[in-house]
Amino acid sequence: MIDGFDTGARGGNDFGVNDTETGRKIEEYIKSMPSLPTTVTKVLEICNNPKTSPADLNRVISLDPVLVGRVLKLINSAYYGMGQPITNLVRAIIMLGINTVKNLALSTTIVGNLSSRKDPKGINIEGFWRHSLCVGVAAKMLAKKRGVDPRQHEEYFTAGLLHDIGKIPLNSVITREYLLTIATADREKIPLARAEEQNLNLNHCQAGSLIVRAWKLEGSVGDIITYHHDWASYKGPNRDILYSIVLANYFASLMEIGFSGDRYPDKLNAVVWDSLGLKRNIFDEIEETVNGEIAKAKVFLKI
Ligand SMILES: [Fe+2]
Ligand SMILES: [Fe+2]
C-alpha cells in the first residue's frame, strides 16, 4: 500500500492520491471526462431504494430514448439469449428484474463513455476490452455454477467488465510511463499493480477509485474497481462479487485472454477459493465455453 492512501477511506477527500504529481494529473483528466448522463445517475439512485418498482425504473430510463434502445438491444442480443423478442421495457424489467436492467444500463453507458478513448501510442485498447469482457463473462459463469440468484448474475458481469477502468486514465495521461511500467512488470516478473506503485506511486485501483468518486459509482461496481488488487483489506458487503472478480481476473491473466499487462499476478490465495467453495478444476470447465461467451458479450462494445 502507498503512503497516505487508505483504501478503507470512502467518500471523503482523504484518498491521498492527489498528493502525488501523477495523482493530480489523473484527477484533472477525470474531471475533464464526460460525466455519466443524468438518466443513469437517476437510475442508480432509484435502484438503491428497495421500494423501487419496475414502473419507477421504466419511467426514469424512458426519459432517455438512446438508453432504452441500448438496453433493449442487449436484452435481444445473443448475449442475453432470451428466446422470444422483447420490445417493451417494462416487460423486460419484470422478466429480468430491476437489478439486471440497472446493470445493463450502467455497463453499456460506461463502456460507451470510455471505449472511444483510443490512444494509438498507448496500450492495446481492444486487448484491454477483451480482457475486461473475459473477466465479466467468467465471473458470471462462476456465479451460475455456484447457484447464485439469477437476478444477481448481471452484477457479476458488470463488475468484471468495469474492474480495470482505472487503467484508462493512466494510459491516456501518462502514456509513455505507463507502457514502461507494464514493461517493468514483465521484466521483473511482478504483478502490474506493484510495478505501478513502484514506478508511478499510484496503481490502477487508486486511479479507478477517482472515477468511482467522480461518477458516484456506489455498490459492488465501485468496490470492485477500488479493491480488486487489495481484496484482503475489504470489509464491505460485496465480498462474494469481489472474490469472484479476483478469481476471474486471475483466470483471464493465466489464459492470456485479452491484454491485462499483468502476466505475473500473485498466486491466488486459498482464502478466495475456499470462500467461494470452488476447486482448481473450475478453470478447465470455464475454458471450454468462455470464448463463445466473450463473442456474445462483444455487443457491449458495439452499441
Ligand atoms: Fe486490475
Ligand atoms: Fe484485470
PDB file of N, CA and C and ligand atoms in Angstrom, residues 131 135 163-164 167 204 228-229 249 253 260 262, ligand 2:
ATOM      1  N   HIS A 131      -9.915  -8.432 -22.385  1.00  0.00           N
ATOM      2  CA  HIS A 131      -9.619  -8.878 -21.015  1.00  0.00           C
ATOM      3  C   HIS A 131     -10.822  -8.568 -20.109  1.00  0.00           C
ATOM      4  N   VAL A 135     -13.190 -11.211 -18.025  1.00  0.00           N
ATOM      5  CA  VAL A 135     -13.380 -11.223 -16.565  1.00  0.00           C
ATOM      6  C   VAL A 135     -14.877 -11.168 -16.233  1.00  0.00           C
ATOM      7  N   HIS A 163     -13.891  -3.621 -14.002  1.00  0.00           N
ATOM      8  CA  HIS A 163     -12.942  -3.651 -12.875  1.00  0.00           C
ATOM      9  C   HIS A 163     -11.654  -2.867 -13.127  1.00  0.00           C
ATOM     10  N   ASP A 164     -11.182  -2.852 -14.372  1.00  0.00           N
ATOM     11  CA  ASP A 164      -9.871  -2.247 -14.661  1.00  0.00           C
ATOM     12  C   ASP A 164      -9.961  -0.838 -15.254  1.00  0.00           C
ATOM     13  N   LYS A 167      -7.204   1.851 -15.470  1.00  0.00           N
ATOM     14  CA  LYS A 167      -6.060   1.848 -16.392  1.00  0.00           C
ATOM     15  C   LYS A 167      -6.242   2.885 -17.507  1.00  0.00           C
ATOM     16  N   HIS A 204      -3.638   1.181 -10.581  1.00  0.00           N
ATOM     17  CA  HIS A 204      -4.862   1.449 -11.354  1.00  0.00           C
ATOM     18  C   HIS A 204      -6.127   1.337 -10.510  1.00  0.00           C
ATOM     19  N   HIS A 228      -9.952  -4.589  -6.181  1.00  0.00           N
ATOM     20  CA  HIS A 228      -9.687  -5.930  -6.729  1.00  0.00           C
ATOM     21  C   HIS A 228      -8.225  -6.364  -6.600  1.00  0.00           C
ATOM     22  N   HIS A 229      -7.301  -5.419  -6.329  1.00  0.00           N
ATOM     23  CA  HIS A 229      -5.923  -5.852  -6.040  1.00  0.00           C
ATOM     24  C   HIS A 229      -5.569  -5.695  -4.562  1.00  0.00           C
ATOM     25  N   ASN A 249     -10.270 -12.635 -12.793  1.00  0.00           N
ATOM     26  CA  ASN A 249      -9.150 -11.821 -13.272  1.00  0.00           C
ATOM     27  C   ASN A 249      -7.885 -12.679 -13.379  1.00  0.00           C
ATOM     28  N   SER A 253      -5.817 -13.612 -16.833  1.00  0.00           N
ATOM     29  CA  SER A 253      -4.384 -13.358 -16.973  1.00  0.00           C
ATOM     30  C   SER A 253      -3.626 -14.648 -17.255  1.00  0.00           C
ATOM     31  N   SER A 260      -3.983  -7.741 -20.261  1.00  0.00           N
ATOM     32  CA  SER A 260      -4.115  -7.142 -18.927  1.00  0.00           C
ATOM     33  C   SER A 260      -2.823  -6.435 -18.519  1.00  0.00           C
ATOM     34  N   ASP A 262      -0.626  -7.850 -17.110  1.00  0.00           N
ATOM     35  CA  ASP A 262      -0.344  -8.455 -15.810  1.00  0.00           C
ATOM     36  C   ASP A 262      -0.024  -9.938 -16.009  1.00  0.00           C
TER      37      ASP A 262
HETATM   38 FE    FE B   2      -7.848  -7.155 -14.765  1.00  0.00          FE
END
